[in-house]
Short mmCIF file of C-alpha atoms in Angstrom, two decimals:
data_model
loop_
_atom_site.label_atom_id
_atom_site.label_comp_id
_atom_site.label_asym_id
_atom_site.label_seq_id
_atom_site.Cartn_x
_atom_site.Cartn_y
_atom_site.Cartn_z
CA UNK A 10 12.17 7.05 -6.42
CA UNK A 11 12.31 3.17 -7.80
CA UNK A 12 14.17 2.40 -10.52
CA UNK A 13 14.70 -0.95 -12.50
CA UNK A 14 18.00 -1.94 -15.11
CA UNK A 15 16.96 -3.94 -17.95
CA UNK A 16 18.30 -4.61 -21.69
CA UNK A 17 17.08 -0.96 -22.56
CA UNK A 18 19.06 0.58 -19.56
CA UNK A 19 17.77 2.38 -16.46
CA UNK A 20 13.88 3.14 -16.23
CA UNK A 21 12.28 4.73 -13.42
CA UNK A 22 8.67 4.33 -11.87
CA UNK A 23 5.83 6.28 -11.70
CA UNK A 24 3.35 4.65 -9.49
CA UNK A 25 -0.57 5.86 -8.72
CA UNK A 26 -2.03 6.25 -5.00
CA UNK A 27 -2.44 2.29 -5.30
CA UNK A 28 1.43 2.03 -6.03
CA UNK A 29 0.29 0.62 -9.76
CA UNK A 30 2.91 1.29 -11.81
CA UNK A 31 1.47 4.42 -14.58
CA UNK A 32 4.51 4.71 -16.51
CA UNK A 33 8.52 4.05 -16.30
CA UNK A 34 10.35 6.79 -17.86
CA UNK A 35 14.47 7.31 -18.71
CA UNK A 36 16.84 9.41 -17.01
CA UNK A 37 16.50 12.20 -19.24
CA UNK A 38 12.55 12.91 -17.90
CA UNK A 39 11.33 10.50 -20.86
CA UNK A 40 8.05 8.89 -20.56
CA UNK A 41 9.06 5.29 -22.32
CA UNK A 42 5.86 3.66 -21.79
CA UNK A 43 2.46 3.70 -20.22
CA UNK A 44 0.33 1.06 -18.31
CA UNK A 45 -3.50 1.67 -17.26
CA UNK A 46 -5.48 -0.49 -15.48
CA UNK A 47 -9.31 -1.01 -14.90
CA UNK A 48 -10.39 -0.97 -11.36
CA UNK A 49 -9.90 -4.42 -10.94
CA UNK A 50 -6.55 -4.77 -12.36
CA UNK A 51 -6.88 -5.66 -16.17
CA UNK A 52 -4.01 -4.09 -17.69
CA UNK A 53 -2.30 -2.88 -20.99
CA UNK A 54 0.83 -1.19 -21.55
CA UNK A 55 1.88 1.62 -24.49
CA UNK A 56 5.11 1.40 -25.75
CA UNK A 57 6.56 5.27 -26.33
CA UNK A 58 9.90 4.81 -26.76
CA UNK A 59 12.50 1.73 -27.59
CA UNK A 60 11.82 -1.43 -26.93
CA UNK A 61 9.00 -3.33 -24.62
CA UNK A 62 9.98 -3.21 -21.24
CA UNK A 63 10.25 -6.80 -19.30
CA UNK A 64 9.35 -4.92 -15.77
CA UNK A 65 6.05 -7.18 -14.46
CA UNK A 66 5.70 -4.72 -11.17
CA UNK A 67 2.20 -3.44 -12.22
CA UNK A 68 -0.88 -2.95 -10.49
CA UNK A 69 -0.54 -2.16 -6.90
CA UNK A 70 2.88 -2.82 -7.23
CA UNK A 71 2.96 -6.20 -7.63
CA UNK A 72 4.56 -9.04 -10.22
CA UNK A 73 2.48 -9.58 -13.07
CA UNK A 74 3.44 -13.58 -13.92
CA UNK A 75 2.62 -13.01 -17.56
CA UNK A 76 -0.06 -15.58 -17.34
CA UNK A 77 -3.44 -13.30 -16.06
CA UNK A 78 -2.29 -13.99 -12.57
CA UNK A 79 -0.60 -11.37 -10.02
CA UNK A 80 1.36 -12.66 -6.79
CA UNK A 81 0.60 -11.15 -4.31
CA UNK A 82 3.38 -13.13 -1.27
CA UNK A 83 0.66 -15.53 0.50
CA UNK A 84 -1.59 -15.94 -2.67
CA UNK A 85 -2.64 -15.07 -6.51
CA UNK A 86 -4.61 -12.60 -7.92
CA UNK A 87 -7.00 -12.58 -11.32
CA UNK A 88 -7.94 -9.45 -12.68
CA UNK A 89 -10.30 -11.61 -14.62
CA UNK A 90 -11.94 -13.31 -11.95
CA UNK A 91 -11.93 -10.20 -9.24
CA UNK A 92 -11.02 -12.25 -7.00
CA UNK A 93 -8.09 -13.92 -5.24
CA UNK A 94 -7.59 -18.00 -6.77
CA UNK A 95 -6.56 -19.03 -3.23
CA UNK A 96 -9.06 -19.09 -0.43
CA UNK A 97 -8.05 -16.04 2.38
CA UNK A 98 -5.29 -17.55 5.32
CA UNK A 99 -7.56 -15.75 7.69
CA UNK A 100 -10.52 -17.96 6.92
CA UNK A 101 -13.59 -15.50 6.94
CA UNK A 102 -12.00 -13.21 9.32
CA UNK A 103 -12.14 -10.73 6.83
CA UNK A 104 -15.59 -11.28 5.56
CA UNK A 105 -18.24 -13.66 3.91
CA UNK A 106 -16.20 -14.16 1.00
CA UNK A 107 -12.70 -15.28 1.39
CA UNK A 108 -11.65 -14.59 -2.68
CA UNK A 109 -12.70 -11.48 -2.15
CA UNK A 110 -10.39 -8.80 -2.72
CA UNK A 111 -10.18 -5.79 -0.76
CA UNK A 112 -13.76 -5.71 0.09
CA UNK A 113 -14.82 -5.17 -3.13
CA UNK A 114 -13.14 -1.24 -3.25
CA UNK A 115 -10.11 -1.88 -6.04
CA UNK A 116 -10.21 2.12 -5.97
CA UNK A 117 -9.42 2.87 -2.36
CA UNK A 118 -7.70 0.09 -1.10
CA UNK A 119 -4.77 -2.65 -1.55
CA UNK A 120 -3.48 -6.09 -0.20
CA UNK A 121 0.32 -6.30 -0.38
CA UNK A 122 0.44 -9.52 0.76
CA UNK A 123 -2.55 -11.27 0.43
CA UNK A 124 -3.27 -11.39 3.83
CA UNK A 125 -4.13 -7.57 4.31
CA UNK A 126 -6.06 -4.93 3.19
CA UNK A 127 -5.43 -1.50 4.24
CA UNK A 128 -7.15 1.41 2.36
CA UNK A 129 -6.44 4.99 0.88
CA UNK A 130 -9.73 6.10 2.89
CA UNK A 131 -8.98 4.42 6.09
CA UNK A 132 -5.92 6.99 6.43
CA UNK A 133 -7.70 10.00 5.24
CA UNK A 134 -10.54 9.50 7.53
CA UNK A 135 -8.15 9.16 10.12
CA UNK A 136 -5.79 11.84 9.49
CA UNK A 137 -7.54 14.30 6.42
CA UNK A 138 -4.80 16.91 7.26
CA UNK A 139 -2.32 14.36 5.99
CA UNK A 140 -4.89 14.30 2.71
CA UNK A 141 -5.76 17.71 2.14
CA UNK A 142 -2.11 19.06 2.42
CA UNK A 143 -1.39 16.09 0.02
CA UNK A 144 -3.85 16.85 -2.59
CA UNK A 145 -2.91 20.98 -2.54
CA UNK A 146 0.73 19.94 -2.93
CA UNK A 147 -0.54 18.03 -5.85
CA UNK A 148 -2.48 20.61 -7.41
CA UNK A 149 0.44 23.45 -7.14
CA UNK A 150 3.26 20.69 -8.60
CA UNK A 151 0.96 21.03 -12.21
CA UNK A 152 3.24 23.56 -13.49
CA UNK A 153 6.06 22.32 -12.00
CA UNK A 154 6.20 18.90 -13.36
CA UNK A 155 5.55 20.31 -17.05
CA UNK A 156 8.49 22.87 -17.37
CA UNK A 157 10.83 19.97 -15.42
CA UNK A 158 9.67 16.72 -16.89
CA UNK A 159 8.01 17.55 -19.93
CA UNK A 160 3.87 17.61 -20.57
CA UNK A 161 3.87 13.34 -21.28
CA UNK A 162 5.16 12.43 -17.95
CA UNK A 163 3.59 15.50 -16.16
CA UNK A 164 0.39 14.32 -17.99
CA UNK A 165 1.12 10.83 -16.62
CA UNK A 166 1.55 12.25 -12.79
CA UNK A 167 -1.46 14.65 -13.24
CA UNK A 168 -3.93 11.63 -13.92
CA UNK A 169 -2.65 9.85 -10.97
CA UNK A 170 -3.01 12.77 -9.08
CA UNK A 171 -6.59 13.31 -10.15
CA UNK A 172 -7.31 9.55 -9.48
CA UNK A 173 -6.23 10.23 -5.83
CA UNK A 174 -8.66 13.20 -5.46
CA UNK A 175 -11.13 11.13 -6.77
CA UNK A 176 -10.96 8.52 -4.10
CA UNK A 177 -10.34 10.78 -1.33
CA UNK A 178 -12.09 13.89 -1.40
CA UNK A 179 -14.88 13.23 0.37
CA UNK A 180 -13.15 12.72 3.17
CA UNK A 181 -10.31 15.33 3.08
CA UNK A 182 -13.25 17.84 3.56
CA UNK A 183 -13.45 16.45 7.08
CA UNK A 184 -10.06 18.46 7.77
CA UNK A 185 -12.05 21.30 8.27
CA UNK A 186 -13.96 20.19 11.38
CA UNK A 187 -12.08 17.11 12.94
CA UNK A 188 -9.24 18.44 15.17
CA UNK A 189 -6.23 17.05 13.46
CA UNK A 190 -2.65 15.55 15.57
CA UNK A 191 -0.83 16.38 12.24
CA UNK A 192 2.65 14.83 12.48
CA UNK A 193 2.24 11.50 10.91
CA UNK A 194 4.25 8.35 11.42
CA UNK A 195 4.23 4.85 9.49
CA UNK A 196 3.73 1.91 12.21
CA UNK A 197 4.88 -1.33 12.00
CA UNK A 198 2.69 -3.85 12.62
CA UNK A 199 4.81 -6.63 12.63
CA UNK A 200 7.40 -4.65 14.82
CA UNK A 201 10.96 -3.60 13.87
CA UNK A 202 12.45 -4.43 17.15
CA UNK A 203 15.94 -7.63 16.56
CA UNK A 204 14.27 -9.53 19.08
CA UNK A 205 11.35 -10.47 16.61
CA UNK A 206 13.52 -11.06 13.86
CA UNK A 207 13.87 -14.92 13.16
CA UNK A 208 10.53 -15.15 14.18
CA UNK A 209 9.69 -13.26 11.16
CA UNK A 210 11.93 -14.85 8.71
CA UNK A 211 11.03 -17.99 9.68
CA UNK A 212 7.61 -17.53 9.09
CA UNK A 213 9.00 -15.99 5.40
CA UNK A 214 6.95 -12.20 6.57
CA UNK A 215 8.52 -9.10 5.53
CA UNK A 216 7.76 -6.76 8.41
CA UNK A 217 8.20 -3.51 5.39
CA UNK A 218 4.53 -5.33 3.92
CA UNK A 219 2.82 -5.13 7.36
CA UNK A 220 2.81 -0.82 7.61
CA UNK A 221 -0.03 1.71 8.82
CA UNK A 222 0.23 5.48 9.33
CA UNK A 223 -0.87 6.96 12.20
CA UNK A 224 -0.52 10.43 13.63
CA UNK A 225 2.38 10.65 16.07
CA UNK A 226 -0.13 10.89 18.70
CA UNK A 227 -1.85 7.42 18.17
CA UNK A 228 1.16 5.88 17.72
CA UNK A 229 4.00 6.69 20.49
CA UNK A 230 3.10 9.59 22.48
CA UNK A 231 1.61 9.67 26.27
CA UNK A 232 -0.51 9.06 27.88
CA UNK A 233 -1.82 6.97 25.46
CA UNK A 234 -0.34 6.13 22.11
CA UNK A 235 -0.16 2.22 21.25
CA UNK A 236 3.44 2.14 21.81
CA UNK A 237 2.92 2.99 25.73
CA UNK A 238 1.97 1.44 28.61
CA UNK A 239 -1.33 3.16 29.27
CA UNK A 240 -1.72 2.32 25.59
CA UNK A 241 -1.49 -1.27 25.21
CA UNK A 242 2.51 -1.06 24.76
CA UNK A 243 2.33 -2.69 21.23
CA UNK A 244 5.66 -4.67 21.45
CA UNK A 245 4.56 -6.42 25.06
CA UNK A 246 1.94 -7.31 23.35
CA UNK A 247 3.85 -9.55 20.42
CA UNK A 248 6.07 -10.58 23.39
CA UNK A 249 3.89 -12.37 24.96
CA UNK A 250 2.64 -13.83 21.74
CA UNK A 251 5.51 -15.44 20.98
CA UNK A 252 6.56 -16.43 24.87
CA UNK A 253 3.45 -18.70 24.50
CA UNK A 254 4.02 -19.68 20.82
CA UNK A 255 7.81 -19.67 20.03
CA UNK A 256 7.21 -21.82 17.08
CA UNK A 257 4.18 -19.61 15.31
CA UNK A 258 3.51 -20.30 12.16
CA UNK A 259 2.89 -17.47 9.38
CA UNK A 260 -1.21 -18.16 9.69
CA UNK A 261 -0.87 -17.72 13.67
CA UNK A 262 1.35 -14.62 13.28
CA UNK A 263 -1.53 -12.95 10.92
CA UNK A 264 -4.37 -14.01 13.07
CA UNK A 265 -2.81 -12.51 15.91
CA UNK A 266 -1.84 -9.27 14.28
CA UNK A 267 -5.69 -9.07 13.23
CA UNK A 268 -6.82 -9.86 16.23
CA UNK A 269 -4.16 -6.98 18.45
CA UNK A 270 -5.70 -4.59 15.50
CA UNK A 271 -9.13 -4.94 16.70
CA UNK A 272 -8.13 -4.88 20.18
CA UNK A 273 -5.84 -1.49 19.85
CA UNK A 274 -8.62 -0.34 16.89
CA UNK A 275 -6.24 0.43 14.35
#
């Protein structure tokens, strides 16, 4: 689990489906305060203990700049607005609207860096094993969390919980038809390998914001998965990207990822 060291010592994170941060508590099992959000992101926090904490990682994770605004790497954020303040480095790749955020769905989907937007139901459509066992694990930690960590912070974890189910149970029903490739893997779309490295940095991406899971299946295996050669071999792929464009800039290196993603339909 996170954890963050300020002037009232060592707090820890409890975080949503979205990653918003629901509450930081103390060592001890402490619930010290509480944030909740409106879909879009318009925040307030409850102080429970001590003094105001100075963490700004909020909703979905990301810095709140005390001023309205959240940063979100390639752009801001405005709960107010709705909308992104910068125009989308993708043009209208991702739609009519490029302030949009996440395609108008604050409740089943994120953008960690602005240039992104992966969603909660994206993953449980494709892998509702992955869901359902999630959501039953969930369910039987009730009890659990209130004799270890006391009924605040189990309180706190229950309501993210039931925000979860919420957003995904529609589609964790599907478990019981779809045939299911259960072992699930988290894919990196900008890939891990040291030969990709610099081009990375240089282009200021962090390849641990750029993530999808994907059954194990889908993502490595024969004869097939996107990591073979029968697949699409995923890494050739960004090889020959960057044979042809040595100097890509971060908007290439997105529009290219976007554009593999359609191809590999991921």
């Amino acid at each position: 689990r996170y954890a963050r060291d300020d002037a009232g010592g060592r707090r820890y994170f409890l975080t949503d489906h979205l990653g918003s941060t629901t509450a930081l508590s103390d060592s001890g099992g402490n619930v010290t305060a509480r944030y909740s959000y409106s879909p879009y992101g318009d925040s307030s926090m409850t102080v429970l203990q001590g003094a105001a904490p100075t963490n700004s990682y909020q909703y979905t994770g990301r810095e709140n700049d005390g001023a309205g605004l959240y940063y979100y790497r390639a752009r801001y954020y405005s709960p107010g607005m709705r909308r992104f303040t910068q125009e989308d480095p993708l043009g209208l790749g991702d739609g009519p609207n490029p302030y949009a955020y996440v395609k108008d769905g604050p409740t089943m989907g994120t953008d960690p860096s602005g240039e992104f937007f992966t969603s909660v139901d994206v993953a449980c459509a494709r892998m509702p094993e992955l869901c359902w066992n999630l959501l039953s694990e969930m369910t039987q930690a009730r009890a659990g969390l209130e004799r270890k960590l006391g009924n605040d912070c189990a309180a706190n974890y229950w309501e993210a919980a039931a925000d979860f189910a919420e957003a995904v149970r529609p589609l964790v029903l599907v478990a019981q038809i779809v045939p299911v490739r259960a072992v699930v893997e988290l894919h990196h779309l900008l890939p891990q390998a040291k030969r990709f490295k610099n081009f990375f940095k240089r282009a200021q991406l962090d390849i641990e914001d750029f993530k999808i899971p994907l059954d194990r299946a889908t993502h490595r295996l024969k004869p097939d998965g996107i990591h073979t050669r029968d697949g699409g071999d995923w890494n050739k792929v960004w090889d020959r990207f960057f044979e042809a464009n040595p100097n890509a800039t971060r908007d290439q290196i997105i529009r290219q990822l976007e554009r593999m993603r359609r191809d590999f339909g991921i």
